[in-house]
Structure formats: structure tokens, C-alpha cells
Amino acid sequence: MWFICTVTRTKKLAFYLTSSGYGGLEMNAVNLAVWMKERGWTVLFYTVKDSRVEQQVKNAGLIAQWVQKPNKYFDIKNAFLLANILKKDQVEKIIIFDNHDLSTANYCKKFFNARLKMLYLQQMQFKVKKTSPAHTFRFSGLNYWICPLESLKKQVLQTTKVPESKIAVIPLCLETDRFLKNSISRSMAHKELGLDENKMVIGVLGRIGPTKGQMGVLKAFSLLSKTHKDLDLLIMGEATINEKICLDYEKDCRQFVSENNLENRVHFRPFRPEVEYFYSAIDTFIMPSRKETYGMVTVEAMLSGVPIIGTNAGGTVDLLENGKLGQLYSFGDASELKEKIENIVLEKYNFSEITKEAKRIAAEKYDHRIMCDQLESLLE
């Protein structure tokens, strides 16, 4: 009797991220690693020892592998070490998230591991052209450059020599059910966050820093506070530890609140993983960043059915479909922002229909299973 033995090759996937911080980019990478693991991939996360990324990777039950933090350019030594690690682990597919890691990964493929399939998931915009021979070589090892928005694809085509055939548009996604099935009531959220249930609340969520725009919101709120006594402001987030410019900015924000006697109406709260409390507590969401590349919090607000006001710059414009799914204003323009907030407070438009449409579109476009499906098709 003959037996046919079939061997299923293990699907292995490397995530390469040597960032020392932990913000939206790093959070998105860890989340994606978890989802790919759930879909049957053996995910090996290559990161720096004792970094916040390593801590979160381990907390998520993933395999963390240590690598050295490379130089941005011409780090052949770390490219060689990375190639050896990948060979030892028998990994032939890798995703890069931070452009600081691109050179090392590219040298790894070009000089030491030609079979490596390499994807770059872009989450930051380019400020200058990168069409020099050095940049062109730096990107040449990529099998695919993944942009989360069509506008970013256009930017890549304008600022690099990456061929269009290698550029794919795949939105950054999240677990939509988490927000669509959120059962936290407004009263529960207000109690948990120490807010007055009888007040309307406008909210800002994210890292506190000069480019994030909290001061502009405070100035707009100060103008509103004189005529809208039933309105409060919730700012959830913190300045980046050890970044003086951000710590000073947060101090300036708190001083502004004190100088304008708004201590009882502006509520600073630290970031918490259970962001559903934030969205359940607010009546209006503001994305005030100078030029947010994508803004996952905007997608979260869409899924939460909250009216949105965002700056007329960066990826926010795309996410809100040029104002179709929320209002837009100019960064730092307190008077314009005041007017946009009053549109909602005074119910000048039918925002219930706008938020309903935003929720529907977000549920259709930004579910994590869609993102994983598209990534897997590129990895085949």
C-alpha cells in the first residue's frame, strides 16, 4: 500500500521596524502583524532590543527578533546581518514600514538575498524629490510600494522614479467591528472620563505637539466659550516623552487654558487603549493636524458616527472626500474652526445624514480583512 504524504510549506512573513518610538506607524505595524498571524502566517517581527515596539510585539503574543538599529544610508554591515538572520529563519517575504529602514533592507536584497520579496508600506509623506541615482537604487529592491491613499500614489510618482507598476494603493485599516459594535453609552463614557453629562463635548485625540494643532482648537474654543456655556472640550493624549518641543507645547496649551479661565471646561486626559470611551463621550471630533498623512483616528470617528471637522490638508481631505463626509478648515485658523463647530452646535446642516454616510463608507473601505486580502495577493 502506498501513502502520499503532502507537506504544507509554512507561510513565513518578516516585519522589519527599528523605530525607537511608538506612535501610529508602529501601532499599525503591530496590529497588522497580529492580523496576519490570525490568517495563518508565522510572523517574525524584527525590531530593536528593549524598544517600545518590542514590548508591544511581545504583549501581542508575537515573535520578536532582535536587530541593530541601522544607519539611514549605506549600512552594508547591518544589511549583511539582516540577510543572515532571514536565511537562518527561512524567511523570504518582508514588509518595511519606516523609510529609515529602506536602505538596509534594499542592500540586504540586492547584495545578499536576491530571492527576498520586499514590500514597503508607506505611512509618511515625502517633503522633497527623491529622484537621485542613490534614491532610485534605494527603492529598486522593492517588489511593491504600498500607498494608503491615491493622493500619496500621485506624490510618489511625482517625487520618485518608482515605476507605477510597482505601486499599489491599499488603505490602512482597522477592526471595524470594534467601533461598529461599541456598546459604551454616552453616560458611561462621561462618568468614566469625569465629564458633565449635561454638556456637549468636542474632542481631540492624539499626540500633543506643535504640528498636531491642539492650540488652534483651544483658541477656537475660547472664542466659543463666551456664547456657548453648555459646551466643553476634551483633549485626550500626551506629549512624546523626552521630546522637549512637545513637552513645552503641552505646557503652553495648559497655560492658555489657565490664563483664559477655562479649567472647568477644558479636560485633558491621558491616552487610553479603550478609545471607544472617547468617541462615545464626544459630540464632535476635530482632526486639527497641520498635515496628517492619513489619520487613523479620523477613520475611527467615521465608524463611530461622530460629526468630523478636519484640516484642509494631507490625507484628511481624501478621507473626508473633499468635505463630503465632514467639514474642512485651514490649519490654525481659530475663527474658521469656531464657525465650523457652530455649524454643528447650532444644527445648521443635516449632519446626521453626513455621519451616517461616513460610517457606511468607512465600514466598506477600511475593514482590516480587506487590507489583509490585498496584501496577501501581493505576497503570493
Short mmCIF file of C-alpha atoms in Angstrom, two decimals:
data_model
loop_
_atom_site.label_atom_id
_atom_site.label_comp_id
_atom_site.label_asym_id
_atom_site.label_seq_id
_atom_site.Cartn_x
_atom_site.Cartn_y
_atom_site.Cartn_z
CA MET A 1 0.00 0.00 0.00
CA TRP A 2 1.28 3.41 -0.99
CA PHE A 3 0.75 6.55 1.06
CA ILE A 4 1.07 10.01 -0.46
CA CYS A 5 2.46 12.50 2.02
CA THR A 6 1.89 16.15 1.24
CA VAL A 7 3.93 18.76 3.05
CA THR A 8 2.42 22.20 3.52
CA ARG A 9 5.09 24.87 3.47
CA THR A 10 4.81 27.22 6.41
CA LYS A 11 3.87 30.76 5.43
CA LYS A 12 6.52 32.99 6.98
CA LEU A 13 6.50 36.76 6.94
CA ALA A 14 9.03 39.20 8.37
CA PHE A 15 8.13 42.65 9.71
CA TYR A 16 11.17 44.94 9.83
CA LEU A 17 10.83 48.04 12.02
CA THR A 18 13.69 49.56 14.03
CA SER A 19 11.90 52.68 15.26
CA SER A 20 12.55 53.62 18.89
CA GLY A 21 9.21 55.39 19.36
CA TYR A 22 5.66 54.12 19.44
CA GLY A 23 3.05 56.12 17.56
CA GLY A 24 0.54 55.50 14.81
CA LEU A 25 3.04 53.95 12.41
CA GLU A 26 4.31 51.45 14.96
CA MET A 27 0.81 50.68 16.23
CA ASN A 28 -0.40 49.98 12.69
CA ALA A 29 2.54 47.62 12.13
CA VAL A 30 1.87 45.61 15.29
CA ASN A 31 -1.86 45.41 14.53
CA LEU A 32 -1.15 44.18 11.00
CA ALA A 33 1.25 41.55 12.36
CA VAL A 34 -1.48 40.25 14.68
CA TRP A 35 -3.99 40.05 11.82
CA MET A 36 -1.57 38.22 9.54
CA LYS A 37 -0.82 35.75 12.31
CA GLU A 38 -4.56 35.13 12.69
CA ARG A 39 -4.68 34.33 8.98
CA GLY A 40 -2.11 31.55 9.32
CA TRP A 41 1.18 33.36 8.79
CA THR A 42 4.17 32.77 11.01
CA VAL A 43 5.11 36.38 11.69
CA LEU A 44 8.64 37.22 12.80
CA PHE A 45 8.94 40.83 13.96
CA TYR A 46 12.49 42.18 13.62
CA THR A 47 13.00 45.16 15.91
CA VAL A 48 15.42 46.75 18.36
CA LYS A 49 16.01 45.21 21.79
CA ASP A 50 14.21 46.89 24.69
CA SER A 51 12.33 49.27 22.38
CA ARG A 52 8.67 50.13 22.89
CA VAL A 53 7.94 48.27 19.66
CA GLU A 54 9.48 45.09 21.08
CA GLN A 55 7.39 45.46 24.22
CA GLN A 56 4.15 45.80 22.24
CA VAL A 57 5.11 42.94 19.92
CA LYS A 58 5.59 40.64 22.91
CA ASN A 59 2.38 41.90 24.53
CA ALA A 60 0.57 40.89 21.34
CA GLY A 61 1.93 37.35 21.56
CA LEU A 62 4.18 37.71 18.52
CA ILE A 63 7.75 36.54 17.95
CA ALA A 64 10.20 39.39 18.46
CA GLN A 65 13.64 39.06 16.88
CA TRP A 66 16.42 41.50 17.75
CA VAL A 67 18.27 43.50 15.13
CA GLN A 68 20.57 46.50 15.30
CA LYS A 69 19.21 49.96 14.52
CA PRO A 70 20.79 50.74 11.13
CA ASN A 71 22.14 53.94 9.71
CA LYS A 72 19.72 55.50 7.26
CA TYR A 73 22.13 55.16 4.34
CA PHE A 74 24.95 52.81 3.27
CA ASP A 75 24.74 50.39 6.22
CA ILE A 76 26.11 47.30 4.48
CA LYS A 77 27.08 45.65 7.76
CA ASN A 78 23.51 45.60 9.10
CA ALA A 79 22.23 44.54 5.70
CA PHE A 80 24.55 41.53 5.85
CA LEU A 81 23.44 40.71 9.40
CA LEU A 82 19.78 41.02 8.42
CA ALA A 83 20.32 38.71 5.44
CA ASN A 84 21.89 36.08 7.69
CA ILE A 85 19.01 36.27 10.17
CA LEU A 86 16.42 35.93 7.41
CA LYS A 87 18.29 32.98 5.95
CA LYS A 88 18.52 31.29 9.36
CA ASP A 89 14.80 31.84 9.92
CA GLN A 90 13.98 30.73 6.34
CA VAL A 91 12.01 33.91 5.61
CA GLU A 92 11.66 35.13 2.03
CA LYS A 93 8.96 37.79 2.43
CA ILE A 94 9.41 41.04 4.31
CA ILE A 95 7.41 44.24 4.96
CA ILE A 96 9.13 47.54 5.78
CA PHE A 97 7.25 50.37 7.48
CA ASP A 98 9.74 53.15 8.20
CA ASN A 99 11.63 54.82 5.34
CA HIS A 100 14.72 54.90 7.60
CA ASP A 101 14.86 51.10 7.22
CA LEU A 102 14.57 51.06 3.43
CA SER A 103 18.27 51.31 2.57
CA THR A 104 19.32 48.45 4.81
CA ALA A 105 16.52 46.21 3.57
CA ASN A 106 17.36 47.09 -0.03
CA TYR A 107 21.07 46.27 0.41
CA CYS A 108 20.04 43.04 2.10
CA LYS A 109 18.14 42.01 -1.00
CA LYS A 110 20.47 43.42 -3.66
CA PHE A 111 23.74 42.09 -2.28
CA PHE A 112 22.88 39.09 -0.11
CA ASN A 113 19.37 37.72 -0.75
CA ALA A 114 18.03 38.20 -4.27
CA ARG A 115 15.02 35.94 -3.63
CA LEU A 116 13.64 38.21 -0.92
CA LYS A 117 10.19 39.60 -1.70
CA MET A 118 10.04 43.08 -0.25
CA LEU A 119 7.06 45.39 0.35
CA TYR A 120 7.16 48.93 1.73
CA LEU A 121 4.00 50.16 3.46
CA GLN A 122 4.23 53.95 3.28
CA GLN A 123 2.75 55.96 6.14
CA MET A 124 4.58 59.27 5.78
CA GLN A 125 4.61 61.89 3.03
CA PHE A 126 7.73 62.99 1.17
CA LYS A 127 8.73 66.63 1.53
CA VAL A 128 11.32 66.68 -1.26
CA LYS A 129 12.00 64.88 -4.52
CA LYS A 130 13.89 61.61 -4.27
CA THR A 131 14.91 61.04 -7.89
CA SER A 132 18.70 60.93 -7.50
CA PRO A 133 20.58 57.76 -8.53
CA ALA A 134 21.13 56.95 -4.83
CA HIS A 135 17.42 57.19 -4.05
CA THR A 136 16.49 55.27 -7.17
CA PHE A 137 18.83 52.45 -6.18
CA ARG A 138 17.49 52.61 -2.61
CA PHE A 139 13.99 51.84 -3.87
CA SER A 140 14.99 49.41 -6.62
CA GLY A 141 14.74 46.26 -4.49
CA LEU A 142 11.06 46.79 -3.73
CA ASN A 143 8.56 44.43 -5.27
CA TYR A 144 5.74 46.75 -4.23
CA TRP A 145 5.43 50.22 -2.77
CA ILE A 146 2.09 50.40 -0.96
CA CYS A 147 0.33 53.76 -0.58
CA PRO A 148 -2.74 54.11 1.68
CA LEU A 149 -4.28 56.87 -0.49
CA GLU A 150 -4.47 57.71 -4.20
CA SER A 151 -3.06 61.17 -3.45
CA LEU A 152 0.05 59.56 -1.94
CA LYS A 153 0.46 57.40 -5.03
CA LYS A 154 0.45 60.55 -7.16
CA GLN A 155 3.03 62.08 -4.84
CA VAL A 156 5.28 59.02 -5.13
CA LEU A 157 5.05 59.15 -8.92
CA GLN A 158 5.96 62.85 -8.86
CA THR A 159 8.82 62.64 -6.36
CA THR A 160 10.49 59.29 -7.16
CA LYS A 161 11.33 57.11 -10.12
CA VAL A 162 9.47 54.10 -8.75
CA PRO A 163 7.53 52.63 -11.71
CA GLU A 164 3.76 52.80 -11.46
CA SER A 165 3.55 49.04 -11.97
CA LYS A 166 5.19 48.60 -8.56
CA ILE A 167 2.85 50.96 -6.71
CA ALA A 168 -0.31 49.60 -5.09
CA VAL A 169 -2.98 51.55 -3.22
CA ILE A 170 -4.19 49.74 -0.10
CA PRO A 171 -5.87 51.80 2.65
CA LEU A 172 -4.67 51.47 6.22
CA CYS A 173 -7.44 49.65 8.02
CA LEU A 174 -8.63 48.64 11.45
CA GLU A 175 -11.01 46.24 13.15
CA THR A 176 -14.23 47.98 12.19
CA ASP A 177 -16.43 45.76 14.38
CA ARG A 178 -14.74 47.23 17.44
CA PHE A 179 -16.36 50.60 16.67
CA LEU A 180 -19.50 49.48 14.85
CA LYS A 181 -20.43 47.27 17.83
CA ASN A 182 -19.33 49.70 20.53
CA SER A 183 -21.82 49.36 23.39
CA ILE A 184 -20.43 52.08 25.67
CA SER A 185 -23.17 54.62 26.30
CA ARG A 186 -22.65 58.35 26.43
CA SER A 187 -23.42 58.44 30.16
CA MET A 188 -20.96 55.58 30.83
CA ALA A 189 -18.25 57.37 28.87
CA HIS A 190 -18.85 60.69 30.61
CA LYS A 191 -18.72 59.03 34.01
CA GLU A 192 -15.53 57.13 33.16
CA LEU A 193 -13.80 60.27 31.86
CA GLY A 194 -15.12 62.60 34.54
CA LEU A 195 -17.23 64.77 32.22
CA ASP A 196 -20.53 66.59 32.76
CA GLU A 197 -23.25 64.56 31.06
CA ASN A 198 -25.33 67.70 30.51
CA LYS A 199 -22.63 69.33 28.35
CA MET A 200 -21.92 68.92 24.66
CA VAL A 201 -18.32 67.85 24.13
CA ILE A 202 -15.95 68.48 21.24
CA GLY A 203 -12.93 66.20 21.24
CA VAL A 204 -9.35 65.91 20.01
CA LEU A 205 -7.45 62.62 20.19
CA GLY A 206 -3.75 62.08 19.58
CA ARG A 207 -0.20 63.00 20.48
CA ILE A 208 0.17 66.56 21.76
CA GLY A 209 2.66 68.57 19.71
CA PRO A 210 3.05 71.71 17.57
CA THR A 211 2.06 70.00 14.30
CA LYS A 212 -0.97 68.35 15.90
CA GLY A 213 -2.88 71.62 16.33
CA GLN A 214 -4.34 71.45 19.84
CA MET A 215 -3.54 75.13 20.46
CA GLY A 216 -5.64 76.15 17.46
CA VAL A 217 -8.56 74.19 18.88
CA LEU A 218 -8.10 75.86 22.27
CA LYS A 219 -8.20 79.30 20.66
CA ALA A 220 -11.36 78.45 18.75
CA PHE A 221 -12.93 77.04 21.91
CA SER A 222 -12.03 80.20 23.83
CA LEU A 223 -14.00 82.21 21.27
CA LEU A 224 -16.95 79.82 21.58
CA SER A 225 -16.91 79.60 25.36
CA LYS A 226 -18.34 83.07 25.86
CA THR A 227 -21.58 82.34 24.00
CA HIS A 228 -21.89 78.55 24.36
CA LYS A 229 -21.88 77.81 28.07
CA ASP A 230 -23.10 74.23 27.52
CA LEU A 231 -20.01 73.23 25.52
CA ASP A 232 -16.83 71.55 26.84
CA LEU A 233 -13.56 70.44 25.19
CA LEU A 234 -11.88 67.07 25.72
CA ILE A 235 -8.20 66.69 24.74
CA MET A 236 -7.02 63.09 25.03
CA GLY A 237 -3.36 62.34 24.51
CA GLU A 238 0.11 63.20 25.76
CA ALA A 239 3.31 64.82 24.60
CA THR A 240 6.04 62.44 23.47
CA ILE A 241 8.33 61.62 26.39
CA ASN A 242 11.78 63.23 26.12
CA GLU A 243 10.76 65.50 23.21
CA LYS A 244 11.20 68.98 24.65
CA ILE A 245 9.35 70.74 21.86
CA CYS A 246 6.25 68.63 22.52
CA LEU A 247 6.51 68.91 26.30
CA ASP A 248 6.83 72.69 26.02
CA TYR A 249 3.86 72.80 23.65
CA GLU A 250 1.68 70.86 26.09
CA LYS A 251 2.76 73.25 28.85
CA ASP A 252 1.77 76.21 26.64
CA CYS A 253 -1.64 74.63 25.98
CA ARG A 254 -2.30 74.15 29.68
CA GLN A 255 -1.13 77.68 30.41
CA PHE A 256 -3.53 79.05 27.77
CA VAL A 257 -6.37 77.22 29.50
CA SER A 258 -5.39 78.72 32.84
CA GLU A 259 -4.96 82.25 31.51
CA ASN A 260 -8.40 82.16 29.89
CA ASN A 261 -10.15 80.68 32.95
CA LEU A 262 -11.17 77.51 31.11
CA GLU A 263 -10.01 74.95 33.67
CA ASN A 264 -13.56 73.73 34.32
CA ARG A 265 -14.39 73.41 30.64
CA VAL A 266 -11.24 72.03 29.02
CA HIS A 267 -10.44 68.49 30.11
CA PHE A 268 -7.02 66.94 29.49
CA ARG A 269 -7.00 63.16 29.69
CA PRO A 270 -4.10 60.74 29.03
CA PHE A 271 -4.32 58.37 26.12
CA ARG A 272 -6.01 55.05 26.87
CA PRO A 273 -6.22 51.94 24.67
CA GLU A 274 -10.01 51.81 25.10
CA VAL A 275 -10.58 54.74 22.74
CA GLU A 276 -14.25 53.77 22.46
CA TYR A 277 -14.82 55.77 25.65
CA PHE A 278 -13.51 58.87 23.90
CA TYR A 279 -15.77 58.51 20.85
CA SER A 280 -18.81 57.66 22.99
CA ALA A 281 -18.23 60.79 25.08
CA ILE A 282 -17.92 63.39 22.32
CA ASP A 283 -20.46 65.10 20.09
CA THR A 284 -17.95 66.43 17.55
CA PHE A 285 -14.49 65.17 16.55
CA ILE A 286 -11.74 67.53 15.40
CA MET A 287 -8.66 66.46 13.43
CA PRO A 288 -6.53 69.64 13.76
CA SER A 289 -3.13 68.42 12.48
CA ARG A 290 -1.10 70.60 10.16
CA LYS A 291 -0.79 67.89 7.52
CA GLU A 292 -1.75 64.43 8.72
CA THR A 293 -0.61 61.80 6.23
CA TYR A 294 -3.54 59.52 6.95
CA GLY A 295 -5.10 59.89 10.39
CA MET A 296 -6.48 56.58 11.64
CA VAL A 297 -8.42 58.50 14.30
CA THR A 298 -10.43 60.12 11.51
CA VAL A 299 -11.48 56.66 10.32
CA GLU A 300 -12.34 55.71 13.91
CA ALA A 301 -14.53 58.81 14.22
CA MET A 302 -16.27 57.95 10.95
CA LEU A 303 -17.02 54.43 12.20
CA SER A 304 -18.26 55.89 15.50
CA GLY A 305 -20.84 58.06 13.74
CA VAL A 306 -19.44 61.33 15.10
CA PRO A 307 -19.51 64.60 13.08
CA ILE A 308 -15.98 65.44 11.94
CA ILE A 309 -14.10 68.67 11.36
CA GLY A 310 -10.64 68.31 9.85
CA THR A 311 -7.88 70.46 8.43
CA ASN A 312 -7.90 71.07 4.70
CA ALA A 313 -4.53 69.37 4.23
CA GLY A 314 -2.87 65.97 3.92
CA GLY A 315 -4.77 62.71 3.91
CA THR A 316 -7.68 64.16 5.90
CA VAL A 317 -9.00 65.73 2.70
CA ASP A 318 -9.05 62.32 0.99
CA LEU A 319 -10.61 60.52 3.94
CA LEU A 320 -13.39 63.12 4.18
CA GLU A 321 -13.78 63.09 0.39
CA ASN A 322 -13.09 66.81 -0.01
CA GLY A 323 -15.70 67.80 2.56
CA LYS A 324 -18.44 65.35 1.58
CA LEU A 325 -18.05 63.34 4.79
CA GLY A 326 -17.08 66.16 7.16
CA GLN A 327 -16.20 69.84 7.33
CA LEU A 328 -12.76 71.18 6.42
CA TYR A 329 -10.91 74.26 7.71
CA SER A 330 -7.48 75.89 7.43
CA PHE A 331 -4.87 74.79 9.99
CA GLY A 332 -4.54 77.28 12.83
CA ASP A 333 -7.49 79.45 11.75
CA ALA A 334 -9.38 79.75 15.04
CA SER A 335 -12.18 81.89 13.60
CA GLU A 336 -12.89 79.43 10.78
CA LEU A 337 -12.81 76.49 13.17
CA LYS A 338 -15.19 78.33 15.52
CA GLU A 339 -17.61 78.73 12.63
CA LYS A 340 -17.40 75.03 11.71
CA ILE A 341 -18.07 73.98 15.31
CA GLU A 342 -21.06 76.33 15.49
CA ASN A 343 -22.47 74.74 12.34
CA ILE A 344 -22.80 71.53 14.35
CA VAL A 345 -23.76 73.05 17.70
CA LEU A 346 -26.49 75.17 16.10
CA GLU A 347 -27.53 72.33 13.75
CA LYS A 348 -27.15 74.46 10.62
CA TYR A 349 -26.81 71.37 8.42
CA ASN A 350 -28.13 67.82 8.44
CA PHE A 351 -25.04 66.27 9.98
CA SER A 352 -26.87 63.07 10.90
CA GLU A 353 -27.03 62.16 7.20
CA ILE A 354 -23.40 63.09 6.65
CA THR A 355 -22.19 61.00 9.60
CA LYS A 356 -24.39 58.08 8.51
CA GLU A 357 -22.79 58.14 5.05
CA ALA A 358 -19.30 58.46 6.54
CA LYS A 359 -19.97 55.44 8.74
CA ARG A 360 -21.22 53.38 5.81
CA ILE A 361 -18.21 54.21 3.63
CA ALA A 362 -15.72 53.59 6.44
CA ALA A 363 -17.27 50.17 7.14
CA GLU A 364 -16.97 49.25 3.46
CA LYS A 365 -13.46 50.58 2.79
CA TYR A 366 -11.44 50.31 5.99
CA ASP A 367 -12.06 46.86 7.43
CA HIS A 368 -8.78 45.08 8.27
CA ARG A 369 -9.80 41.93 6.42
CA ILE A 370 -9.84 43.88 3.16
CA MET A 371 -6.32 45.16 3.80
CA CYS A 372 -5.03 41.67 4.61
CA ASP A 373 -6.64 40.18 1.49
CA GLN A 374 -4.94 42.74 -0.72
CA LEU A 375 -1.57 42.36 0.97
CA GLU A 376 -1.72 38.58 0.62
CA SER A 377 -2.37 38.92 -3.09
CA LEU A 378 0.86 40.92 -3.42
CA LEU A 379 2.80 38.44 -1.29
CA GLU A 380 1.88 35.44 -3.44
#
